[in-house]
Amino acid sequence: MKQFFSIDDVSDLKQLLEEAKVVKENPFELKGNIRNKSICLLFLNPSLRTRLSSQRAAQNLRVNVTIFDVGSGGWQLEFTDGAIMNSDKAEHVKEAAAVIGTYFDLIAIRAFAKLEDKDYQEQVLSQFMKHCPAPVVNLESSTRHPLQAFADLVTIEAYKKTKKPKVVLTWAPHPRALPQAVANSFSLWTQAAGYDLTIAHPEGYELAPEFSGNAKVEYDQRKAFEEADFIYAKNWSSYSNYGEILCKDSNWMVSEDKMKLTNNAKFMHCLPVRRNVVVSDAVIDSKDSLVVEQAENRIVSAQTIFKRLLS
Ligand code: SN0
């Protein structure tokens, strides 16, 4: 593995999940000599779990970790090749990525979608991967959140009762327009794991075909919930009407009565979550809610990937 941008960088998902199990059971075990290596976490956007779990993961591996809020503490970066830099952006990613890559053995970057047309070109991450000599890890880019999806798989693996559980990714309402990254990665990773995936959403919220893949699409949320083993709620904005909010229908909130249609499903969400908009208090506070455990597994997914890339 040379970088961790997407699931395409994982050629052996089963093996990766085995490695995650080992990391989870023995978080402080050290094999190989990666002590004294150093990681830089670069944030262009806010974070709670990603920041803290990546830092914990590095600390568990006894590697040095530096957090840089490049969005607020660094020069404004230019990402476009050939730009005439006579405006507000002081530094080109070419130099920034090259320099940071000489200071650290791995850099991990968060750069959300701006919900602008160019998002699916993944300019920020691809420019860093091109110009940084150290391996790059995706901490949520415009179209993907692979460490979240990996942690979600670790969570589902620990709770699934059948080889091919029925997993439902359901759209839920939200007051703001959000990226598709979490939903996109969840779809790819759960399909790669061989689960039976249904994606439920109102019309107009279809994910890009490269991300929905062979998942079943269901416009009737109640029907989707029938016999489900896992309900994963997430809001995303429209892909076809890019970045737009097409629906705010509160009937799409995950509620106790809908959870009753399932096969005693576990409830999942990547967090942060808007209570009583995306999911009711009763569901997220129930014994079937896995949201905190998912977040805890973010340490496992980050640590497994850092370990691979630094070893
Ligand atoms: C981000 C997203 O991609 O949907 C990060 C999720 C891990 N979520 C948000 O930006 C939610 C912000 C809000 O206002 O609720």
JSON list of N, CA and C in Angstrom, two decimals, residues 213-288:
[
{"chain": "A", "resi": 213, "resn": "GLY", "atom": "N", "xyz": [-22.90, 1.52, -7.37]},
{"chain": "A", "resi": 213, "resn": "GLY", "atom": "CA", "xyz": [-22.53, 0.18, -7.84]},
{"chain": "A", "resi": 213, "resn": "GLY", "atom": "C", "xyz": [-23.74, -0.70, -8.03]},
{"chain": "A", "resi": 214, "resn": "ASN", "atom": "N", "xyz": [-23.71, -1.88, -7.39]},
{"chain": "A", "resi": 214, "resn": "ASN", "atom": "CA", "xyz": [-24.82, -2.83, -7.55]},
{"chain": "A", "resi": 214, "resn": "ASN", "atom": "C", "xyz": [-25.78, -2.82, -6.37]},
{"chain": "A", "resi": 215, "resn": "ALA", "atom": "N", "xyz": [-25.73, -1.78, -5.55]},
{"chain": "A", "resi": 215, "resn": "ALA", "atom": "CA", "xyz": [-26.64, -1.73, -4.40]},
{"chain": "A", "resi": 215, "resn": "ALA", "atom": "C", "xyz": [-28.08, -1.63, -4.89]},
{"chain": "A", "resi": 216, "resn": "LYS", "atom": "N", "xyz": [-29.01, -2.19, -4.09]},
{"chain": "A", "resi": 216, "resn": "LYS", "atom": "CA", "xyz": [-30.43, -2.00, -4.40]},
{"chain": "A", "resi": 216, "resn": "LYS", "atom": "C", "xyz": [-30.79, -0.58, -4.00]},
{"chain": "A", "resi": 217, "resn": "VAL", "atom": "N", "xyz": [-31.60, 0.06, -4.81]},
{"chain": "A", "resi": 217, "resn": "VAL", "atom": "CA", "xyz": [-32.07, 1.40, -4.45]},
{"chain": "A", "resi": 217, "resn": "VAL", "atom": "C", "xyz": [-33.55, 1.31, -4.13]},
{"chain": "A", "resi": 218, "resn": "GLU", "atom": "N", "xyz": [-33.95, 1.91, -3.02]},
{"chain": "A", "resi": 218, "resn": "GLU", "atom": "CA", "xyz": [-35.35, 1.82, -2.57]},
{"chain": "A", "resi": 218, "resn": "GLU", "atom": "C", "xyz": [-35.83, 3.23, -2.20]},
{"chain": "A", "resi": 219, "resn": "TYR", "atom": "N", "xyz": [-36.94, 3.64, -2.80]},
{"chain": "A", "resi": 219, "resn": "TYR", "atom": "CA", "xyz": [-37.47, 4.98, -2.52]},
{"chain": "A", "resi": 219, "resn": "TYR", "atom": "C", "xyz": [-38.47, 4.97, -1.37]},
{"chain": "A", "resi": 220, "resn": "ASP", "atom": "N", "xyz": [-38.86, 3.76, -0.95]},
{"chain": "A", "resi": 220, "resn": "ASP", "atom": "CA", "xyz": [-39.79, 3.61, 0.17]},
{"chain": "A", "resi": 220, "resn": "ASP", "atom": "C", "xyz": [-38.98, 3.18, 1.39]},
{"chain": "A", "resi": 221, "resn": "GLN", "atom": "N", "xyz": [-38.77, 4.11, 2.30]},
{"chain": "A", "resi": 221, "resn": "GLN", "atom": "CA", "xyz": [-37.86, 3.84, 3.43]},
{"chain": "A", "resi": 221, "resn": "GLN", "atom": "C", "xyz": [-38.37, 2.68, 4.29]},
{"chain": "A", "resi": 222, "resn": "ARG", "atom": "N", "xyz": [-39.69, 2.63, 4.51]},
{"chain": "A", "resi": 222, "resn": "ARG", "atom": "CA", "xyz": [-40.24, 1.56, 5.36]},
{"chain": "A", "resi": 222, "resn": "ARG", "atom": "C", "xyz": [-40.00, 0.20, 4.74]},
{"chain": "A", "resi": 223, "resn": "LYS", "atom": "N", "xyz": [-40.15, 0.13, 3.45]},
{"chain": "A", "resi": 223, "resn": "LYS", "atom": "CA", "xyz": [-39.92, -1.14, 2.75]},
{"chain": "A", "resi": 223, "resn": "LYS", "atom": "C", "xyz": [-38.44, -1.55, 2.87]},
{"chain": "A", "resi": 224, "resn": "ALA", "atom": "N", "xyz": [-37.57, -0.56, 2.75]},
{"chain": "A", "resi": 224, "resn": "ALA", "atom": "CA", "xyz": [-36.13, -0.84, 2.86]},
{"chain": "A", "resi": 224, "resn": "ALA", "atom": "C", "xyz": [-35.79, -1.41, 4.24]},
{"chain": "A", "resi": 225, "resn": "PHE", "atom": "N", "xyz": [-36.46, -0.91, 5.25]},
{"chain": "A", "resi": 225, "resn": "PHE", "atom": "CA", "xyz": [-36.13, -1.32, 6.63]},
{"chain": "A", "resi": 225, "resn": "PHE", "atom": "C", "xyz": [-36.52, -2.76, 6.95]},
{"chain": "A", "resi": 226, "resn": "GLU", "atom": "N", "xyz": [-37.45, -3.32, 6.19]},
{"chain": "A", "resi": 226, "resn": "GLU", "atom": "CA", "xyz": [-37.93, -4.68, 6.50]},
{"chain": "A", "resi": 226, "resn": "GLU", "atom": "C", "xyz": [-36.78, -5.67, 6.50]},
{"chain": "A", "resi": 227, "resn": "GLU", "atom": "N", "xyz": [-36.65, -6.40, 7.60]},
{"chain": "A", "resi": 227, "resn": "GLU", "atom": "CA", "xyz": [-35.64, -7.46, 7.73]},
{"chain": "A", "resi": 227, "resn": "GLU", "atom": "C", "xyz": [-34.20, -6.96, 7.76]},
{"chain": "A", "resi": 228, "resn": "ALA", "atom": "N", "xyz": [-34.00, -5.65, 7.93]},
{"chain": "A", "resi": 228, "resn": "ALA", "atom": "CA", "xyz": [-32.63, -5.12, 7.94]},
{"chain": "A", "resi": 228, "resn": "ALA", "atom": "C", "xyz": [-31.91, -5.52, 9.23]},
{"chain": "A", "resi": 229, "resn": "ASP", "atom": "N", "xyz": [-30.62, -5.79, 9.12]},
{"chain": "A", "resi": 229, "resn": "ASP", "atom": "CA", "xyz": [-29.78, -6.11, 10.29]},
{"chain": "A", "resi": 229, "resn": "ASP", "atom": "C", "xyz": [-29.04, -4.87, 10.79]},
{"chain": "A", "resi": 230, "resn": "PHE", "atom": "N", "xyz": [-28.78, -3.94, 9.88]},
{"chain": "A", "resi": 230, "resn": "PHE", "atom": "CA", "xyz": [-28.08, -2.70, 10.24]},
{"chain": "A", "resi": 230, "resn": "PHE", "atom": "C", "xyz": [-28.74, -1.54, 9.50]},
{"chain": "A", "resi": 231, "resn": "ILE", "atom": "N", "xyz": [-29.03, -0.48, 10.25]},
{"chain": "A", "resi": 231, "resn": "ILE", "atom": "CA", "xyz": [-29.55, 0.75, 9.64]},
{"chain": "A", "resi": 231, "resn": "ILE", "atom": "C", "xyz": [-28.47, 1.81, 9.81]},
{"chain": "A", "resi": 232, "resn": "TYR", "atom": "N", "xyz": [-27.98, 2.31, 8.69]},
{"chain": "A", "resi": 232, "resn": "TYR", "atom": "CA", "xyz": [-26.95, 3.35, 8.71]},
{"chain": "A", "resi": 232, "resn": "TYR", "atom": "C", "xyz": [-27.58, 4.63, 8.18]},
{"chain": "A", "resi": 233, "resn": "ALA", "atom": "N", "xyz": [-27.77, 5.62, 9.04]},
{"chain": "A", "resi": 233, "resn": "ALA", "atom": "CA", "xyz": [-28.40, 6.87, 8.62]},
{"chain": "A", "resi": 233, "resn": "ALA", "atom": "C", "xyz": [-27.34, 7.89, 8.23]},
{"chain": "A", "resi": 234, "resn": "LYS", "atom": "N", "xyz": [-27.63, 8.66, 7.23]},
{"chain": "A", "resi": 234, "resn": "LYS", "atom": "CA", "xyz": [-26.71, 9.75, 6.84]},
{"chain": "A", "resi": 234, "resn": "LYS", "atom": "C", "xyz": [-27.46, 10.68, 5.90]},
{"chain": "A", "resi": 235, "resn": "ASN", "atom": "N", "xyz": [-27.26, 11.95, 6.08]},
{"chain": "A", "resi": 235, "resn": "ASN", "atom": "CA", "xyz": [-27.76, 12.90, 5.09]},
{"chain": "A", "resi": 235, "resn": "ASN", "atom": "C", "xyz": [-26.69, 13.15, 4.05]},
{"chain": "A", "resi": 236, "resn": "TRP", "atom": "N", "xyz": [-27.11, 13.38, 2.84]},
{"chain": "A", "resi": 236, "resn": "TRP", "atom": "CA", "xyz": [-26.22, 13.90, 1.81]},
{"chain": "A", "resi": 236, "resn": "TRP", "atom": "C", "xyz": [-27.05, 14.78, 0.89]},
{"chain": "A", "resi": 237, "resn": "SER", "atom": "N", "xyz": [-26.37, 15.70, 0.21]},
{"chain": "A", "resi": 237, "resn": "SER", "atom": "CA", "xyz": [-27.07, 16.56, -0.75]},
{"chain": "A", "resi": 237, "resn": "SER", "atom": "C", "xyz": [-27.16, 15.82, -2.08]},
{"chain": "A", "resi": 238, "resn": "SER", "atom": "N", "xyz": [-27.93, 16.37, -2.98]},
{"chain": "A", "resi": 238, "resn": "SER", "atom": "CA", "xyz": [-28.16, 15.70, -4.26]},
{"chain": "A", "resi": 238, "resn": "SER", "atom": "C", "xyz": [-26.87, 15.66, -5.09]},
{"chain": "A", "resi": 239, "resn": "TYR", "atom": "N", "xyz": [-26.67, 14.54, -5.78]},
{"chain": "A", "resi": 239, "resn": "TYR", "atom": "CA", "xyz": [-25.55, 14.45, -6.73]},
{"chain": "A", "resi": 239, "resn": "TYR", "atom": "C", "xyz": [-25.98, 14.98, -8.11]},
{"chain": "A", "resi": 240, "resn": "SER", "atom": "N", "xyz": [-27.19, 14.59, -8.53]},
{"chain": "A", "resi": 240, "resn": "SER", "atom": "CA", "xyz": [-27.62, 15.00, -9.88]},
{"chain": "A", "resi": 240, "resn": "SER", "atom": "C", "xyz": [-27.89, 16.51, -9.96]},
{"chain": "A", "resi": 241, "resn": "ASN", "atom": "N", "xyz": [-28.53, 17.06, -8.93]},
{"chain": "A", "resi": 241, "resn": "ASN", "atom": "CA", "xyz": [-28.67, 18.52, -8.82]},
{"chain": "A", "resi": 241, "resn": "ASN", "atom": "C", "xyz": [-27.61, 18.94, -7.83]},
{"chain": "A", "resi": 242, "resn": "TYR", "atom": "N", "xyz": [-26.40, 18.98, -8.30]},
{"chain": "A", "resi": 242, "resn": "TYR", "atom": "CA", "xyz": [-25.25, 18.88, -7.42]},
{"chain": "A", "resi": 242, "resn": "TYR", "atom": "C", "xyz": [-25.24, 19.87, -6.25]},
{"chain": "A", "resi": 243, "resn": "GLY", "atom": "N", "xyz": [-25.17, 19.30, -5.04]},
{"chain": "A", "resi": 243, "resn": "GLY", "atom": "CA", "xyz": [-25.05, 20.10, -3.82]},
{"chain": "A", "resi": 243, "resn": "GLY", "atom": "C", "xyz": [-26.35, 20.70, -3.33]},
{"chain": "A", "resi": 244, "resn": "GLU", "atom": "N", "xyz": [-27.46, 20.37, -4.00]},
{"chain": "A", "resi": 244, "resn": "GLU", "atom": "CA", "xyz": [-28.74, 20.99, -3.61]},
{"chain": "A", "resi": 244, "resn": "GLU", "atom": "C", "xyz": [-29.50, 20.16, -2.58]},
{"chain": "A", "resi": 245, "resn": "ILE", "atom": "N", "xyz": [-30.31, 20.85, -1.80]},
{"chain": "A", "resi": 245, "resn": "ILE", "atom": "CA", "xyz": [-31.26, 20.19, -0.89]},
{"chain": "A", "resi": 245, "resn": "ILE", "atom": "C", "xyz": [-32.58, 20.09, -1.66]},
{"chain": "A", "resi": 246, "resn": "LEU", "atom": "N", "xyz": [-33.02, 18.85, -1.91]},
{"chain": "A", "resi": 246, "resn": "LEU", "atom": "CA", "xyz": [-34.26, 18.67, -2.67]},
{"chain": "A", "resi": 246, "resn": "LEU", "atom": "C", "xyz": [-35.43, 18.30, -1.76]},
{"chain": "A", "resi": 247, "resn": "CYS", "atom": "N", "xyz": [-35.07, 17.86, -0.54]},
{"chain": "A", "resi": 247, "resn": "CYS", "atom": "CA", "xyz": [-36.11, 17.33, 0.35]},
{"chain": "A", "resi": 247, "resn": "CYS", "atom": "C", "xyz": [-35.73, 17.63, 1.79]},
{"chain": "A", "resi": 248, "resn": "LYS", "atom": "N", "xyz": [-36.72, 18.06, 2.58]},
{"chain": "A", "resi": 248, "resn": "LYS", "atom": "CA", "xyz": [-36.49, 18.24, 4.02]},
{"chain": "A", "resi": 248, "resn": "LYS", "atom": "C", "xyz": [-37.56, 17.48, 4.81]},
{"chain": "A", "resi": 249, "resn": "ASP", "atom": "N", "xyz": [-38.18, 16.52, 4.15]},
{"chain": "A", "resi": 249, "resn": "ASP", "atom": "CA", "xyz": [-39.32, 15.80, 4.72]},
{"chain": "A", "resi": 249, "resn": "ASP", "atom": "C", "xyz": [-38.92, 15.07, 6.01]},
{"chain": "A", "resi": 250, "resn": "SER", "atom": "N", "xyz": [-39.49, 15.51, 7.13]},
{"chain": "A", "resi": 250, "resn": "SER", "atom": "CA", "xyz": [-39.12, 14.94, 8.43]},
{"chain": "A", "resi": 250, "resn": "SER", "atom": "C", "xyz": [-39.59, 13.49, 8.58]},
{"chain": "A", "resi": 251, "resn": "ASN", "atom": "N", "xyz": [-40.45, 13.03, 7.66]},
{"chain": "A", "resi": 251, "resn": "ASN", "atom": "CA", "xyz": [-40.86, 11.62, 7.69]},
{"chain": "A", "resi": 251, "resn": "ASN", "atom": "C", "xyz": [-39.69, 10.67, 7.43]},
{"chain": "A", "resi": 252, "resn": "TRP", "atom": "N", "xyz": [-38.58, 11.22, 6.91]},
{"chain": "A", "resi": 252, "resn": "TRP", "atom": "CA", "xyz": [-37.40, 10.37, 6.65]},
{"chain": "A", "resi": 252, "resn": "TRP", "atom": "C", "xyz": [-36.51, 10.22, 7.88]},
{"chain": "A", "resi": 253, "resn": "MET", "atom": "N", "xyz": [-36.83, 10.88, 8.98]},
{"chain": "A", "resi": 253, "resn": "MET", "atom": "CA", "xyz": [-36.04, 10.70, 10.21]},
{"chain": "A", "resi": 253, "resn": "MET", "atom": "C", "xyz": [-36.13, 9.24, 10.66]},
{"chain": "A", "resi": 254, "resn": "VAL", "atom": "N", "xyz": [-35.04, 8.70, 11.17]},
{"chain": "A", "resi": 254, "resn": "VAL", "atom": "CA", "xyz": [-35.08, 7.33, 11.69]},
{"chain": "A", "resi": 254, "resn": "VAL", "atom": "C", "xyz": [-35.72, 7.35, 13.08]},
{"chain": "A", "resi": 255, "resn": "SER", "atom": "N", "xyz": [-36.83, 6.63, 13.19]},
{"chain": "A", "resi": 255, "resn": "SER", "atom": "CA", "xyz": [-37.63, 6.66, 14.42]},
{"chain": "A", "resi": 255, "resn": "SER", "atom": "C", "xyz": [-37.82, 5.24, 14.95]},
{"chain": "A", "resi": 256, "resn": "GLU", "atom": "N", "xyz": [-38.30, 5.17, 16.19]},
{"chain": "A", "resi": 256, "resn": "GLU", "atom": "CA", "xyz": [-38.51, 3.85, 16.82]},
{"chain": "A", "resi": 256, "resn": "GLU", "atom": "C", "xyz": [-39.49, 2.98, 16.03]},
{"chain": "A", "resi": 257, "resn": "ASP", "atom": "N", "xyz": [-40.56, 3.60, 15.53]},
{"chain": "A", "resi": 257, "resn": "ASP", "atom": "CA", "xyz": [-41.56, 2.77, 14.84]},
{"chain": "A", "resi": 257, "resn": "ASP", "atom": "C", "xyz": [-40.96, 2.15, 13.57]},
{"chain": "A", "resi": 258, "resn": "LYS", "atom": "N", "xyz": [-40.07, 2.87, 12.91]},
{"chain": "A", "resi": 258, "resn": "LYS", "atom": "CA", "xyz": [-39.43, 2.28, 11.72]},
{"chain": "A", "resi": 258, "resn": "LYS", "atom": "C", "xyz": [-38.43, 1.21, 12.11]},
{"chain": "A", "resi": 259, "resn": "MET", "atom": "N", "xyz": [-37.73, 1.41, 13.21]},
{"chain": "A", "resi": 259, "resn": "MET", "atom": "CA", "xyz": [-36.76, 0.39, 13.65]},
{"chain": "A", "resi": 259, "resn": "MET", "atom": "C", "xyz": [-37.48, -0.93, 13.97]},
{"chain": "A", "resi": 260, "resn": "LYS", "atom": "N", "xyz": [-38.77, -0.82, 14.33]},
{"chain": "A", "resi": 260, "resn": "LYS", "atom": "CA", "xyz": [-39.55, -2.04, 14.64]},
{"chain": "A", "resi": 260, "resn": "LYS", "atom": "C", "xyz": [-39.79, -2.90, 13.41]},
{"chain": "A", "resi": 261, "resn": "LEU", "atom": "N", "xyz": [-39.64, -2.32, 12.23]},
{"chain": "A", "resi": 261, "resn": "LEU", "atom": "CA", "xyz": [-39.83, -3.09, 10.99]},
{"chain": "A", "resi": 261, "resn": "LEU", "atom": "C", "xyz": [-38.62, -3.98, 10.69]},
{"chain": "A", "resi": 262, "resn": "THR", "atom": "N", "xyz": [-37.52, -3.71, 11.37]},
{"chain": "A", "resi": 262, "resn": "THR", "atom": "CA", "xyz": [-36.26, -4.39, 11.03]},
{"chain": "A", "resi": 262, "resn": "THR", "atom": "C", "xyz": [-36.12, -5.70, 11.77]},
{"chain": "A", "resi": 263, "resn": "ASN", "atom": "N", "xyz": [-35.04, -6.38, 11.47]},
{"chain": "A", "resi": 263, "resn": "ASN", "atom": "CA", "xyz": [-34.69, -7.63, 12.16]},
{"chain": "A", "resi": 263, "resn": "ASN", "atom": "C", "xyz": [-33.86, -7.27, 13.40]},
{"chain": "A", "resi": 264, "resn": "ASN", "atom": "N", "xyz": [-34.45, -6.52, 14.34]},
{"chain": "A", "resi": 264, "resn": "ASN", "atom": "CA", "xyz": [-33.71, -6.02, 15.52]},
{"chain": "A", "resi": 264, "resn": "ASN", "atom": "C", "xyz": [-32.42, -5.34, 15.11]},
{"chain": "A", "resi": 265, "resn": "ALA", "atom": "N", "xyz": [-32.52, -4.49, 14.12]},
{"chain": "A", "resi": 265, "resn": "ALA", "atom": "CA", "xyz": [-31.30, -3.90, 13.54]},
{"chain": "A", "resi": 265, "resn": "ALA", "atom": "C", "xyz": [-30.55, -3.02, 14.53]},
{"chain": "A", "resi": 266, "resn": "LYS", "atom": "N", "xyz": [-29.25, -2.98, 14.32]},
{"chain": "A", "resi": 266, "resn": "LYS", "atom": "CA", "xyz": [-28.40, -2.03, 15.02]},
{"chain": "A", "resi": 266, "resn": "LYS", "atom": "C", "xyz": [-28.47, -0.71, 14.27]},
{"chain": "A", "resi": 267, "resn": "PHE", "atom": "N", "xyz": [-28.37, 0.39, 15.02]},
{"chain": "A", "resi": 267, "resn": "PHE", "atom": "CA", "xyz": [-28.39, 1.71, 14.41]},
{"chain": "A", "resi": 267, "resn": "PHE", "atom": "C", "xyz": [-26.98, 2.27, 14.30]},
{"chain": "A", "resi": 268, "resn": "MET", "atom": "N", "xyz": [-26.65, 2.83, 13.15]},
{"chain": "A", "resi": 268, "resn": "MET", "atom": "CA", "xyz": [-25.31, 3.39, 12.94]},
{"chain": "A", "resi": 268, "resn": "MET", "atom": "C", "xyz": [-25.38, 4.79, 12.33]},
{"chain": "A", "resi": 269, "resn": "HIS", "atom": "N", "xyz": [-24.41, 5.61, 12.68]},
{"chain": "A", "resi": 269, "resn": "HIS", "atom": "CA", "xyz": [-24.23, 6.93, 12.07]},
{"chain": "A", "resi": 269, "resn": "HIS", "atom": "C", "xyz": [-22.77, 7.34, 12.31]},
{"chain": "A", "resi": 270, "resn": "CYS", "atom": "N", "xyz": [-22.20, 8.05, 11.37]},
{"chain": "A", "resi": 270, "resn": "CYS", "atom": "CA", "xyz": [-20.77, 8.39, 11.49]},
{"chain": "A", "resi": 270, "resn": "CYS", "atom": "C", "xyz": [-20.50, 9.49, 12.52]},
{"chain": "A", "resi": 271, "resn": "LEU", "atom": "N", "xyz": [-21.52, 10.26, 12.88]},
{"chain": "A", "resi": 271, "resn": "LEU", "atom": "CA", "xyz": [-21.39, 11.43, 13.76]},
{"chain": "A", "resi": 271, "resn": "LEU", "atom": "C", "xyz": [-20.52, 12.52, 13.08]},
{"chain": "A", "resi": 272, "resn": "PRO", "atom": "N", "xyz": [-20.79, 13.79, 13.32]},
{"chain": "A", "resi": 272, "resn": "PRO", "atom": "CA", "xyz": [-21.77, 14.34, 14.25]},
{"chain": "A", "resi": 272, "resn": "PRO", "atom": "C", "xyz": [-23.19, 14.18, 13.70]},
{"chain": "A", "resi": 273, "resn": "VAL", "atom": "N", "xyz": [-24.14, 14.03, 14.61]},
{"chain": "A", "resi": 273, "resn": "VAL", "atom": "CA", "xyz": [-25.51, 13.81, 14.15]},
{"chain": "A", "resi": 273, "resn": "VAL", "atom": "C", "xyz": [-26.45, 14.84, 14.75]},
{"chain": "A", "resi": 274, "resn": "ARG", "atom": "N", "xyz": [-27.42, 15.26, 13.97]},
{"chain": "A", "resi": 274, "resn": "ARG", "atom": "CA", "xyz": [-28.46, 16.17, 14.44]},
{"chain": "A", "resi": 274, "resn": "ARG", "atom": "C", "xyz": [-29.57, 15.33, 15.04]},
{"chain": "A", "resi": 275, "resn": "ARG", "atom": "N", "xyz": [-29.64, 15.33, 16.37]},
{"chain": "A", "resi": 275, "resn": "ARG", "atom": "CA", "xyz": [-30.69, 14.57, 17.07]},
{"chain": "A", "resi": 275, "resn": "ARG", "atom": "C", "xyz": [-32.08, 15.12, 16.75]},
{"chain": "A", "resi": 276, "resn": "ASN", "atom": "N", "xyz": [-33.00, 14.20, 16.60]},
{"chain": "A", "resi": 276, "resn": "ASN", "atom": "CA", "xyz": [-34.41, 14.51, 16.34]},
{"chain": "A", "resi": 276, "resn": "ASN", "atom": "C", "xyz": [-34.62, 15.24, 15.01]},
{"chain": "A", "resi": 277, "resn": "VAL", "atom": "N", "xyz": [-33.62, 15.14, 14.15]},
{"chain": "A", "resi": 277, "resn": "VAL", "atom": "CA", "xyz": [-33.75, 15.56, 12.76]},
{"chain": "A", "resi": 277, "resn": "VAL", "atom": "C", "xyz": [-33.38, 14.36, 11.89]},
{"chain": "A", "resi": 278, "resn": "VAL", "atom": "N", "xyz": [-32.17, 13.83, 12.14]},
{"chain": "A", "resi": 278, "resn": "VAL", "atom": "CA", "xyz": [-31.70, 12.63, 11.42]},
{"chain": "A", "resi": 278, "resn": "VAL", "atom": "C", "xyz": [-32.25, 11.37, 12.10]},
{"chain": "A", "resi": 279, "resn": "VAL", "atom": "N", "xyz": [-32.18, 11.37, 13.44]},
{"chain": "A", "resi": 279, "resn": "VAL", "atom": "CA", "xyz": [-32.59, 10.20, 14.21]},
{"chain": "A", "resi": 279, "resn": "VAL", "atom": "C", "xyz": [-33.21, 10.68, 15.52]},
{"chain": "A", "resi": 280, "resn": "SER", "atom": "N", "xyz": [-34.21, 9.94, 15.99]},
{"chain": "A", "resi": 280, "resn": "SER", "atom": "CA", "xyz": [-34.86, 10.34, 17.25]},
{"chain": "A", "resi": 280, "resn": "SER", "atom": "C", "xyz": [-33.96, 9.97, 18.44]},
{"chain": "A", "resi": 281, "resn": "ASP", "atom": "N", "xyz": [-34.13, 10.70, 19.52]},
{"chain": "A", "resi": 281, "resn": "ASP", "atom": "CA", "xyz": [-33.40, 10.39, 20.76]},
{"chain": "A", "resi": 281, "resn": "ASP", "atom": "C", "xyz": [-33.58, 8.92, 21.13]},
{"chain": "A", "resi": 282, "resn": "ALA", "atom": "N", "xyz": [-34.81, 8.43, 21.03]},
{"chain": "A", "resi": 282, "resn": "ALA", "atom": "CA", "xyz": [-35.10, 7.06, 21.49]},
{"chain": "A", "resi": 282, "resn": "ALA", "atom": "C", "xyz": [-34.23, 6.04, 20.74]},
{"chain": "A", "resi": 283, "resn": "VAL", "atom": "N", "xyz": [-34.00, 6.26, 19.45]},
{"chain": "A", "resi": 283, "resn": "VAL", "atom": "CA", "xyz": [-33.21, 5.30, 18.67]},
{"chain": "A", "resi": 283, "resn": "VAL", "atom": "C", "xyz": [-31.72, 5.44, 18.97]},
{"chain": "A", "resi": 284, "resn": "ILE", "atom": "N", "xyz": [-31.23, 6.65, 18.97]},
{"chain": "A", "resi": 284, "resn": "ILE", "atom": "CA", "xyz": [-29.78, 6.81, 19.18]},
{"chain": "A", "resi": 284, "resn": "ILE", "atom": "C", "xyz": [-29.38, 6.50, 20.63]},
{"chain": "A", "resi": 285, "resn": "ASP", "atom": "N", "xyz": [-30.33, 6.64, 21.56]},
{"chain": "A", "resi": 285, "resn": "ASP", "atom": "CA", "xyz": [-30.03, 6.32, 22.95]},
{"chain": "A", "resi": 285, "resn": "ASP", "atom": "C", "xyz": [-30.35, 4.86, 23.31]},
{"chain": "A", "resi": 286, "resn": "SER", "atom": "N", "xyz": [-30.83, 4.10, 22.34]},
{"chain": "A", "resi": 286, "resn": "SER", "atom": "CA", "xyz": [-31.23, 2.72, 22.65]},
{"chain": "A", "resi": 286, "resn": "SER", "atom": "C", "xyz": [-30.01, 1.81, 22.74]},
{"chain": "A", "resi": 287, "resn": "LYS", "atom": "N", "xyz": [-30.22, 0.62, 23.24]},
{"chain": "A", "resi": 287, "resn": "LYS", "atom": "CA", "xyz": [-29.11, -0.35, 23.37]},
{"chain": "A", "resi": 287, "resn": "LYS", "atom": "C", "xyz": [-28.63, -0.82, 21.99]},
{"chain": "A", "resi": 288, "resn": "ASP", "atom": "N", "xyz": [-29.44, -0.60, 20.96]},
{"chain": "A", "resi": 288, "resn": "ASP", "atom": "CA", "xyz": [-29.05, -1.04, 19.62]},
{"chain": "A", "resi": 288, "resn": "ASP", "atom": "C", "xyz": [-28.25, 0.00, 18.84]}
]
